[in-house]
Amino acid sequence: MKKGDGKRLEFQSIKGFKDILPGESIIWQELATEVRKKFSTFGFKEIKTPILERTELFSRGIGQETDIVSKEMYSFKDSKGRGLTLRPEATASVVRAYIQNRLYQAFPVQKLYNIGPMFRHERPQKGRFRQFHQIDAELFGDSGPKSDAEIILMAVSLLEDLPLGELALHVNSLGCPECRPAYKEMLKDYLRDKTDTLCVECTKRLDTNPLRILDCKIETCKEVVTDAPIIDRFLCRECNEHFHRLQEYLNGYGVPYILNPKLVRGLDYYNRTTFEIQTGLLGAQNAVAGGGRYDGLVKLLGGPDHAAIGFAIGMERIIALMEMNRKFEEKKPDLFIAALGDAADRASFVWAGKLRESGFWVELDYGLHGLKSQMKKAGRLQAGKVLIVGDEEMESGKGILRDMAVKNQIELDLENIVSVLEGILKNG
Ligand code: HAM
């Protein structure tokens, strides 16, 4: 990109990292407001964790063989040689905070959410960034299917309220450490003689993470797994009952879902329920939210043996859908005070301050420009009304209030101008 004078800009944002500009920030604020409102009705409280953590937290938590850990993390050594990483997701950090602060001691069930930036060194494309933002929710201390249903319902009902166009909820069960190994072996056996049709990545995954092959987006791999064995036949009795009960809760509330036995997700910590919410409107990056149960992670990271389930929503993707489905109006100033001359300039500074204390958006001219220039500025800002006060008006005690939409003007007494304006501005 070039500057107006044709010179190359010396500094530009890094590839995959983007600015959120003032015009967009209202949508971000609205989304955060909706999240806070919705999540509080489910009893979730906000937690804020650092963006930087020890690398090992993620490599152990998410899994060494996952794409995130093996190739997407922003990791570096600090001056003491300790490995640090910009968080690629929030779950491991929230689990660390849960353990470190013994949050389970206060309440056996903890419901936490976090909104903030995450970092993954992926190839940037539509809907995929290197710095992106997640709304992340985690529920600790319950292993039953009712918390699965509740967390799924919370994600679905937030997204439905926004609204974002048609979304599809996919659910699956990945079983547990008891029943999944047999399925993994069966899948490996099925895939072993088909390696020449698998992509390079999936050929490697056959030994390290065969379940991920089910989820590969490459056409040839998709074809290979069409007839692959699916996990539901391998689920043990407990996993089966858990999954059926979850479906009963979802059916009972009327939450539509698709049973997708190929939904495996890209992080190693999941067991039993996994889910993803997908859109057809964003091309290849179709997942707007993903999550699942991760009953072993708290223990794996050094905490008590507490079950957990959670999800994360990709905010950039949600915002792209919000923009497609609705027009967002930026707020405009309630009043511009066009002051002409020294006395009016000083008085208008006080009036503006008082009106702002009452919650109105008031703008002033920072210089001492003429009326024409100030009216032009008020027009550019799209101020609803303009109060015009010059030295003459200060002397006569009467100002002029111009309504910029209807284009009429009235005379106002300057004596109690703040309360008079409050009354007028309140009524729009
Ligand atoms: P994830 O599926 O890796 O799960 O990410 C969740 C969501 O973050 C995705 O569905 C997508 O909307 C968004 N997302 C991921 N990567 C990018 C990217 N590069 N650019 C834009 N958006 C992206 C997790 O992160 C898990 N921690 C979710 C979870 C919470 N599971 C249990 N608790």
Short mmCIF file of C-alpha atoms and ligand atoms in Angstrom, two decimals:
data_model
loop_
_atom_site.label_atom_id
_atom_site.label_comp_id
_atom_site.label_asym_id
_atom_site.label_seq_id
_atom_site.Cartn_x
_atom_site.Cartn_y
_atom_site.Cartn_z
CA MET A 1 0.00 0.00 0.00
CA LYS A 2 1.25 3.50 -0.79
CA LYS A 3 0.76 6.75 1.01
CA GLY A 4 -1.02 9.61 -0.80
CA ASP A 5 2.28 11.19 -1.83
CA GLY A 6 3.37 7.99 -3.57
CA LYS A 7 6.03 7.00 -1.00
CA ARG A 8 5.97 3.49 0.44
CA LEU A 9 4.70 3.38 4.03
CA GLU A 10 7.57 2.69 6.37
CA PHE A 11 5.45 0.73 8.83
CA GLN A 12 2.56 -1.55 8.06
CA SER A 13 0.81 -4.16 10.19
CA ILE A 14 2.26 -7.67 9.99
CA LYS A 15 0.66 -10.15 7.56
CA GLY A 16 -2.36 -11.81 9.17
CA PHE A 17 -2.61 -9.12 11.87
CA LYS A 18 -5.22 -6.45 11.30
CA ASP A 19 -6.42 -3.19 12.77
CA ILE A 20 -9.98 -2.97 14.00
CA LEU A 21 -10.94 0.50 12.85
CA PRO A 22 -13.42 2.88 14.51
CA GLY A 23 -16.22 2.06 12.02
CA GLU A 24 -15.98 -1.65 12.92
CA SER A 25 -15.46 -1.27 16.64
CA ILE A 26 -19.16 -0.62 17.32
CA ILE A 27 -19.93 -4.13 16.07
CA TRP A 28 -17.19 -5.58 18.30
CA GLN A 29 -18.64 -3.71 21.25
CA GLU A 30 -22.15 -4.88 20.47
CA LEU A 31 -20.98 -8.49 20.21
CA ALA A 32 -19.16 -8.29 23.56
CA THR A 33 -22.28 -6.76 25.16
CA GLU A 34 -24.49 -9.57 23.83
CA VAL A 35 -21.99 -12.18 25.05
CA ARG A 36 -21.89 -10.73 28.57
CA LYS A 37 -25.68 -10.53 28.69
CA LYS A 38 -26.24 -14.07 27.42
CA PHE A 39 -23.46 -15.76 29.40
CA SER A 40 -24.56 -14.18 32.68
CA THR A 41 -27.97 -15.87 32.32
CA PHE A 42 -26.10 -19.19 32.34
CA GLY A 43 -24.04 -18.13 35.38
CA PHE A 44 -20.72 -17.63 33.57
CA LYS A 45 -18.20 -15.13 34.96
CA GLU A 46 -15.40 -13.40 33.12
CA ILE A 47 -11.78 -14.43 33.61
CA LYS A 48 -8.84 -12.66 31.99
CA THR A 49 -5.63 -14.62 31.58
CA PRO A 50 -2.27 -13.39 30.21
CA ILE A 51 -1.59 -13.54 26.49
CA LEU A 52 1.86 -15.02 27.12
CA GLU A 53 2.31 -18.41 28.78
CA ARG A 54 5.02 -21.03 29.06
CA THR A 55 5.29 -22.96 25.80
CA GLU A 56 4.96 -26.28 27.59
CA LEU A 57 1.46 -25.42 28.80
CA PHE A 58 0.25 -25.54 25.20
CA SER A 59 2.47 -28.34 23.90
CA ARG A 60 1.34 -30.62 26.71
CA GLY A 61 -2.23 -29.32 26.85
CA ILE A 62 -3.16 -29.16 23.16
CA GLY A 63 -0.92 -32.02 22.05
CA GLN A 64 2.52 -32.17 20.45
CA GLU A 65 1.20 -33.73 17.24
CA THR A 66 -1.55 -31.19 16.57
CA ASP A 67 -1.13 -28.63 13.77
CA ILE A 68 -1.40 -25.84 16.33
CA VAL A 69 1.55 -27.03 18.40
CA SER A 70 3.69 -28.55 15.66
CA LYS A 71 3.58 -25.59 13.27
CA GLU A 72 1.40 -22.68 14.25
CA MET A 73 2.63 -21.30 17.56
CA TYR A 74 4.42 -17.99 18.01
CA SER A 75 7.11 -19.18 20.40
CA PHE A 76 10.35 -17.59 21.51
CA LYS A 77 12.87 -17.74 24.32
CA ASP A 78 13.10 -14.89 26.84
CA SER A 79 16.42 -13.49 28.04
CA LYS A 80 16.70 -16.30 30.61
CA GLY A 81 16.18 -18.95 27.94
CA ARG A 82 12.63 -19.87 29.03
CA GLY A 83 10.28 -20.93 26.24
CA LEU A 84 7.25 -18.63 25.96
CA THR A 85 4.30 -18.67 23.56
CA LEU A 86 1.60 -16.24 22.54
CA ARG A 87 -1.55 -18.16 23.38
CA PRO A 88 -3.00 -19.98 20.35
CA GLU A 89 -6.25 -20.66 22.24
CA ALA A 90 -7.68 -19.91 25.67
CA THR A 91 -8.56 -23.34 27.11
CA ALA A 92 -5.08 -24.33 28.34
CA SER A 93 -4.59 -20.89 29.93
CA VAL A 94 -7.96 -20.99 31.69
CA VAL A 95 -7.19 -24.50 32.96
CA ARG A 96 -3.84 -23.25 34.27
CA ALA A 97 -5.56 -20.35 36.05
CA TYR A 98 -8.21 -22.73 37.45
CA ILE A 99 -5.51 -24.96 38.92
CA GLN A 100 -3.11 -22.23 40.06
CA ASN A 101 -5.81 -20.19 41.83
CA ARG A 102 -7.65 -23.27 43.14
CA LEU A 103 -10.89 -21.88 41.79
CA TYR A 104 -12.61 -25.21 42.51
CA GLN A 105 -12.31 -24.56 46.24
CA ALA A 106 -14.83 -21.71 46.17
CA PHE A 107 -17.46 -23.47 44.03
CA PRO A 108 -17.31 -27.07 42.86
CA VAL A 109 -18.70 -26.05 39.47
CA GLN A 110 -16.90 -23.12 37.86
CA LYS A 111 -18.26 -21.42 34.75
CA LEU A 112 -15.77 -19.03 33.17
CA TYR A 113 -15.53 -17.03 29.98
CA ASN A 114 -12.81 -15.08 28.32
CA ILE A 115 -12.81 -12.69 25.38
CA GLY A 116 -9.53 -11.79 23.72
CA PRO A 117 -6.86 -12.23 21.06
CA MET A 118 -5.25 -15.56 20.11
CA PHE A 119 -2.26 -16.14 17.82
CA ARG A 120 -1.69 -18.88 15.25
CA HIS A 121 0.84 -18.83 12.44
CA GLU A 122 -1.56 -20.15 9.79
CA ARG A 123 -1.75 -19.17 6.13
CA PRO A 124 -3.98 -16.06 6.16
CA GLN A 125 -7.10 -16.22 4.01
CA LYS A 126 -10.73 -15.10 4.15
CA GLY A 127 -11.87 -15.64 7.76
CA ARG A 128 -8.42 -16.84 8.87
CA PHE A 129 -5.94 -14.55 10.59
CA ARG A 130 -2.74 -14.88 12.57
CA GLN A 131 -4.11 -12.71 15.33
CA PHE A 132 -7.78 -13.42 15.81
CA HIS A 133 -10.19 -13.14 18.71
CA GLN A 134 -12.17 -15.76 20.54
CA ILE A 135 -15.11 -15.75 22.89
CA ASP A 136 -14.18 -18.73 25.02
CA ALA A 137 -16.37 -20.44 27.63
CA GLU A 138 -15.32 -23.24 29.96
CA LEU A 139 -17.32 -25.20 32.54
CA PHE A 140 -15.35 -27.13 35.18
CA GLY A 141 -16.43 -29.71 37.72
CA ASP A 142 -19.24 -31.62 36.04
CA SER A 143 -18.91 -34.73 33.92
CA GLY A 144 -22.55 -35.35 33.02
CA PRO A 145 -24.33 -34.75 29.71
CA LYS A 146 -26.50 -31.95 31.12
CA SER A 147 -23.49 -29.61 31.20
CA ASP A 148 -22.71 -30.60 27.59
CA ALA A 149 -26.26 -29.70 26.59
CA GLU A 150 -26.16 -26.46 28.56
CA ILE A 151 -22.90 -25.29 27.04
CA ILE A 152 -24.06 -26.15 23.51
CA LEU A 153 -27.34 -24.35 24.11
CA MET A 154 -25.50 -21.27 25.38
CA ALA A 155 -23.40 -21.10 22.18
CA VAL A 156 -26.38 -21.74 19.91
CA SER A 157 -28.68 -19.28 21.60
CA LEU A 158 -26.05 -16.50 21.57
CA LEU A 159 -25.46 -16.98 17.84
CA GLU A 160 -29.20 -17.20 17.11
CA ASP A 161 -29.85 -13.89 18.86
CA LEU A 162 -27.27 -11.97 16.83
CA PRO A 163 -28.56 -13.13 14.10
CA LEU A 164 -26.07 -14.58 11.60
CA GLY A 165 -28.06 -16.36 8.90
CA GLU A 166 -28.37 -20.11 8.74
CA LEU A 167 -26.02 -22.09 10.99
CA ALA A 168 -25.58 -25.84 11.43
CA LEU A 169 -24.66 -27.51 14.70
CA HIS A 170 -22.59 -30.68 14.23
CA VAL A 171 -22.12 -33.03 17.19
CA ASN A 172 -20.11 -36.17 17.73
CA SER A 173 -18.72 -38.32 20.51
CA LEU A 174 -15.03 -39.19 20.46
CA GLY A 175 -15.40 -41.79 23.18
CA CYS A 176 -12.96 -42.06 26.07
CA PRO A 177 -9.50 -43.53 26.71
CA GLU A 178 -11.27 -46.89 27.29
CA CYS A 179 -13.07 -47.20 23.97
CA ARG A 180 -11.23 -44.90 21.55
CA PRO A 181 -7.99 -46.96 21.13
CA ALA A 182 -9.91 -49.85 19.53
CA TYR A 183 -11.51 -47.44 17.07
CA LYS A 184 -8.15 -45.83 16.30
CA GLU A 185 -6.69 -49.25 15.47
CA MET A 186 -9.65 -50.11 13.25
CA LEU A 187 -9.31 -46.80 11.43
CA LYS A 188 -5.57 -47.31 10.96
CA ASP A 189 -6.18 -50.80 9.55
CA TYR A 190 -8.73 -49.39 7.12
CA LEU A 191 -6.41 -46.57 5.98
CA ARG A 192 -3.11 -48.46 5.88
CA ASP A 193 -3.46 -49.80 2.34
CA LYS A 194 -4.80 -46.46 1.03
CA THR A 195 -1.78 -44.30 1.85
CA ASP A 196 -1.00 -43.55 -1.81
CA THR A 197 -4.30 -41.66 -2.09
CA LEU A 198 -3.85 -39.72 1.16
CA CYS A 199 -2.22 -36.26 1.16
CA VAL A 200 1.32 -35.94 2.56
CA GLU A 201 0.01 -34.53 5.84
CA CYS A 202 -2.46 -37.39 6.32
CA THR A 203 0.17 -40.02 5.52
CA LYS A 204 2.10 -38.64 8.51
CA ARG A 205 -1.07 -38.46 10.60
CA LEU A 206 -1.69 -42.17 10.09
CA ASP A 207 0.83 -42.88 12.83
CA THR A 208 0.60 -39.74 14.93
CA ASN A 209 -3.07 -38.72 14.86
CA PRO A 210 -5.18 -40.95 12.56
CA LEU A 211 -8.52 -39.47 13.66
CA ARG A 212 -7.55 -36.12 12.11
CA ILE A 213 -7.61 -37.78 8.67
CA LEU A 214 -11.40 -37.95 8.99
CA ASP A 215 -11.44 -34.16 9.07
CA CYS A 216 -9.01 -33.44 6.20
CA LYS A 217 -10.31 -30.93 3.65
CA ILE A 218 -8.35 -32.38 0.68
CA GLU A 219 -10.71 -34.03 -1.84
CA THR A 220 -8.77 -37.30 -2.22
CA CYS A 221 -8.63 -37.75 1.57
CA LYS A 222 -12.34 -36.96 1.83
CA GLU A 223 -13.04 -39.71 -0.69
CA VAL A 224 -10.85 -42.21 1.14
CA VAL A 225 -12.67 -41.69 4.43
CA THR A 226 -16.18 -41.85 2.95
CA ASP A 227 -16.47 -45.52 3.82
CA ALA A 228 -14.15 -45.49 6.83
CA PRO A 229 -15.45 -47.15 10.00
CA ILE A 230 -17.20 -44.66 12.27
CA ILE A 231 -16.78 -44.31 15.98
CA ASP A 232 -20.35 -44.84 17.24
CA ARG A 233 -20.11 -48.63 17.03
CA PHE A 234 -17.00 -48.51 19.26
CA LEU A 235 -18.35 -46.33 22.06
CA CYS A 236 -18.40 -48.05 25.44
CA ARG A 237 -21.69 -48.24 27.38
CA GLU A 238 -20.96 -45.11 29.47
CA CYS A 239 -19.95 -43.02 26.46
CA ASN A 240 -22.99 -44.24 24.56
CA GLU A 241 -25.37 -43.37 27.38
CA HIS A 242 -23.73 -39.97 27.81
CA PHE A 243 -24.11 -39.19 24.11
CA HIS A 244 -27.72 -40.34 23.98
CA ARG A 245 -28.68 -38.34 27.04
CA LEU A 246 -27.09 -35.23 25.48
CA GLN A 247 -29.22 -35.77 22.39
CA GLU A 248 -32.34 -36.13 24.54
CA TYR A 249 -31.64 -32.76 26.17
CA LEU A 250 -31.06 -31.11 22.78
CA ASN A 251 -34.21 -32.72 21.36
CA GLY A 252 -36.20 -31.69 24.41
CA TYR A 253 -35.29 -28.05 23.90
CA GLY A 254 -35.72 -28.29 20.14
CA VAL A 255 -32.08 -27.55 19.23
CA PRO A 256 -31.53 -28.89 15.71
CA TYR A 257 -28.22 -30.71 15.16
CA ILE A 258 -26.45 -32.99 12.73
CA LEU A 259 -24.78 -36.16 14.01
CA ASN A 260 -21.39 -36.02 12.37
CA PRO A 261 -19.18 -39.04 13.16
CA LYS A 262 -16.29 -37.44 11.25
CA LEU A 263 -16.13 -34.38 13.49
CA VAL A 264 -12.85 -34.89 15.32
CA ARG A 265 -11.53 -31.33 15.95
CA GLY A 266 -7.90 -30.25 15.85
CA LEU A 267 -6.92 -30.38 19.51
CA ASP A 268 -5.92 -33.54 21.36
CA TYR A 269 -7.59 -32.92 24.70
CA TYR A 270 -11.14 -33.88 23.75
CA ASN A 271 -13.07 -36.91 24.94
CA ARG A 272 -16.75 -37.77 24.49
CA THR A 273 -18.78 -34.81 23.17
CA THR A 274 -17.34 -32.58 20.47
CA PHE A 275 -19.28 -30.02 18.49
CA GLU A 276 -18.88 -27.35 15.88
CA ILE A 277 -21.20 -24.63 14.60
CA GLN A 278 -20.78 -24.03 10.89
CA THR A 279 -21.93 -21.46 8.35
CA GLY A 280 -22.26 -21.76 4.60
CA LEU A 281 -21.52 -18.07 4.07
CA LEU A 282 -17.78 -17.78 4.69
CA GLY A 283 -16.23 -20.21 2.20
CA ALA A 284 -13.57 -22.65 3.42
CA GLN A 285 -13.36 -21.19 6.94
CA ASN A 286 -16.85 -22.40 7.80
CA ALA A 287 -16.47 -23.07 11.55
CA VAL A 288 -17.74 -20.17 13.64
CA ALA A 289 -17.49 -22.07 16.92
CA GLY A 290 -16.05 -25.33 18.15
CA GLY A 291 -15.69 -27.12 21.42
CA GLY A 292 -16.15 -30.23 23.43
CA ARG A 293 -15.50 -32.13 26.62
CA TYR A 294 -11.95 -32.47 27.93
CA ASP A 295 -12.19 -34.45 31.15
CA GLY A 296 -8.49 -35.36 31.35
CA LEU A 297 -6.88 -31.95 30.80
CA VAL A 298 -7.04 -30.49 34.31
CA LYS A 299 -5.25 -33.55 35.68
CA LEU A 300 -2.79 -33.64 32.78
CA LEU A 301 -1.77 -30.07 33.59
CA GLY A 302 -1.15 -30.87 37.25
CA GLY A 303 -4.56 -30.20 38.80
CA PRO A 304 -7.21 -32.37 40.43
CA ASP A 305 -9.12 -34.94 38.39
CA HIS A 306 -11.92 -32.56 37.38
CA ALA A 307 -14.08 -32.92 34.31
CA ALA A 308 -14.59 -29.96 31.96
CA ILE A 309 -16.29 -28.87 28.77
CA GLY A 310 -16.10 -25.67 26.75
CA PHE A 311 -16.16 -23.96 23.37
CA ALA A 312 -14.69 -21.01 21.55
CA ILE A 313 -16.32 -18.74 19.01
CA GLY A 314 -14.21 -16.98 16.35
CA MET A 315 -15.11 -13.31 16.63
CA GLU A 316 -13.85 -12.18 13.21
CA ARG A 317 -16.07 -14.78 11.55
CA ILE A 318 -19.11 -13.80 13.64
CA ILE A 319 -18.55 -10.13 12.88
CA ALA A 320 -18.29 -10.84 9.14
CA LEU A 321 -21.70 -12.58 9.41
CA MET A 322 -23.20 -9.80 11.53
CA GLU A 323 -22.15 -7.29 8.86
CA MET A 324 -23.73 -9.44 6.13
CA ASN A 325 -27.03 -9.69 8.00
CA ARG A 326 -27.53 -6.19 9.39
CA LYS A 327 -26.70 -2.55 8.82
CA PHE A 328 -24.86 -0.93 11.70
CA GLU A 329 -25.45 2.77 12.25
CA GLU A 330 -22.65 4.71 13.87
CA LYS A 331 -23.68 7.10 16.64
CA LYS A 332 -23.66 10.79 15.70
CA PRO A 333 -22.97 13.86 17.91
CA ASP A 334 -26.09 15.23 19.63
CA LEU A 335 -24.81 18.79 19.45
CA PHE A 336 -22.10 20.92 17.91
CA ILE A 337 -21.48 24.31 19.49
CA ALA A 338 -20.28 26.85 16.97
CA ALA A 339 -18.71 29.58 19.10
CA LEU A 340 -17.52 32.83 17.56
CA GLY A 341 -15.38 35.20 19.57
CA ASP A 342 -13.53 34.88 22.84
CA ALA A 343 -16.42 35.10 25.35
CA ALA A 344 -18.54 32.57 23.43
CA ASP A 345 -15.55 30.25 23.09
CA ARG A 346 -14.96 30.15 26.85
CA ALA A 347 -18.66 29.81 27.71
CA SER A 348 -19.19 27.03 25.18
CA PHE A 349 -16.35 25.00 26.70
CA VAL A 350 -18.25 24.99 30.02
CA TRP A 351 -21.65 24.22 28.43
CA ALA A 352 -20.17 21.32 26.46
CA GLY A 353 -18.60 19.85 29.60
CA LYS A 354 -21.86 20.04 31.55
CA LEU A 355 -23.89 18.46 28.74
CA ARG A 356 -21.32 15.65 28.45
CA GLU A 357 -21.71 15.01 32.18
CA SER A 358 -25.40 14.39 31.44
CA GLY A 359 -24.43 11.84 28.79
CA PHE A 360 -24.77 13.85 25.57
CA TRP A 361 -22.19 13.75 22.82
CA VAL A 362 -21.11 17.33 22.25
CA GLU A 363 -18.47 18.57 19.82
CA LEU A 364 -16.64 21.88 19.70
CA ASP A 365 -14.31 23.52 17.22
CA TYR A 366 -10.73 23.30 18.49
CA GLY A 367 -9.61 26.44 16.69
CA LEU A 368 -11.33 29.80 16.52
CA HIS A 369 -12.59 29.43 12.98
CA GLY A 370 -15.36 31.35 11.23
CA LEU A 371 -19.02 30.30 11.17
CA LYS A 372 -18.84 28.79 7.69
CA SER A 373 -15.94 26.54 8.60
CA GLN A 374 -17.58 25.47 11.88
CA MET A 375 -20.90 24.70 10.16
CA LYS A 376 -18.99 22.60 7.64
CA LYS A 377 -17.34 20.68 10.46
CA ALA A 378 -20.74 20.13 12.18
CA GLY A 379 -22.10 18.84 8.86
CA ARG A 380 -19.19 16.46 8.36
CA LEU A 381 -19.69 15.06 11.86
CA GLN A 382 -23.45 14.77 11.13
CA ALA A 383 -24.31 16.52 14.39
CA GLY A 384 -28.05 16.51 15.10
CA LYS A 385 -28.15 20.13 16.23
CA VAL A 386 -25.84 23.16 16.22
CA LEU A 387 -25.86 25.92 18.81
CA ILE A 388 -24.54 29.13 17.26
CA VAL A 389 -23.23 31.74 19.70
CA GLY A 390 -21.14 34.80 18.82
CA ASP A 391 -20.17 37.87 20.86
CA GLU A 392 -23.39 39.54 19.75
CA GLU A 393 -25.50 36.63 21.07
CA MET A 394 -23.51 36.64 24.33
CA GLU A 395 -24.42 40.26 24.78
CA SER A 396 -28.09 39.91 23.85
CA GLY A 397 -28.37 36.67 25.89
CA LYS A 398 -29.96 34.78 22.96
CA GLY A 399 -28.33 31.96 20.98
CA ILE A 400 -29.51 30.19 17.86
CA LEU A 401 -30.19 26.46 17.76
CA ARG A 402 -30.24 24.92 14.30
CA ASP A 403 -31.78 21.53 13.66
CA MET A 404 -29.56 19.99 11.00
CA ALA A 405 -32.10 17.40 9.85
CA VAL A 406 -35.20 19.64 9.46
CA LYS A 407 -33.03 22.67 8.69
CA ASN A 408 -34.97 25.15 10.86
CA GLN A 409 -33.67 27.27 13.67
CA ILE A 410 -34.99 28.71 16.93
CA GLU A 411 -33.78 31.32 19.36
CA LEU A 412 -32.80 30.17 22.86
CA ASP A 413 -32.21 32.06 26.08
CA LEU A 414 -28.60 31.64 27.13
CA GLU A 415 -29.34 32.13 30.82
CA ASN A 416 -30.20 28.49 31.57
CA ILE A 417 -28.86 27.16 28.32
CA VAL A 418 -27.54 23.85 29.73
CA SER A 419 -30.85 22.71 31.21
CA VAL A 420 -32.80 24.04 28.18
CA LEU A 421 -30.53 22.07 25.84
CA GLU A 422 -30.78 18.96 28.04
CA GLY A 423 -34.56 19.08 27.64
CA ILE A 424 -34.36 19.54 23.86
CA LEU A 425 -31.64 16.92 23.27
CA LYS A 426 -33.43 14.34 25.42
CA ASN A 427 -36.33 14.47 22.98
CA GLY A 428 -33.99 13.99 20.00
P1 HAM B 1 -10.73 -24.11 17.65
O1 HAM B 1 -11.67 -24.92 16.84
O2 HAM B 1 -9.30 -24.23 17.35
O3 HAM B 1 -11.03 -24.46 19.16
O4 HAM B 1 -11.13 -22.57 17.53
C1 HAM B 1 -12.45 -22.14 17.82
C2 HAM B 1 -12.88 -21.12 16.78
O5 HAM B 1 -11.92 -20.05 16.68
C3 HAM B 1 -12.98 -21.67 15.38
O6 HAM B 1 -14.22 -22.32 15.17
C4 HAM B 1 -12.90 -20.38 14.54
O7 HAM B 1 -14.16 -19.74 14.50
C5 HAM B 1 -11.94 -19.54 15.36
N1 HAM B 1 -10.60 -19.58 14.78
C6 HAM B 1 -9.66 -20.54 14.95
N2 HAM B 1 -8.55 -20.23 14.26
C7 HAM B 1 -8.78 -19.05 13.64
C8 HAM B 1 -8.00 -18.19 12.78
N3 HAM B 1 -6.75 -18.49 12.43
N4 HAM B 1 -8.58 -17.05 12.32
C9 HAM B 1 -9.85 -16.74 12.67
N5 HAM B 1 -10.61 -17.51 13.48
C10 HAM B 1 -10.09 -18.64 13.97
C11 HAM B 1 -10.35 -23.95 20.21
O8 HAM B 1 -9.61 -22.98 20.14
C12 HAM B 1 -10.70 -24.59 21.52
N6 HAM B 1 -9.89 -23.98 22.56
C13 HAM B 1 -12.20 -24.47 21.82
C14 HAM B 1 -12.56 -25.04 23.13
C15 HAM B 1 -12.79 -24.37 24.28
N7 HAM B 1 -12.72 -26.33 23.40
C16 HAM B 1 -13.02 -26.48 24.67
N8 HAM B 1 -13.06 -25.30 25.22
#
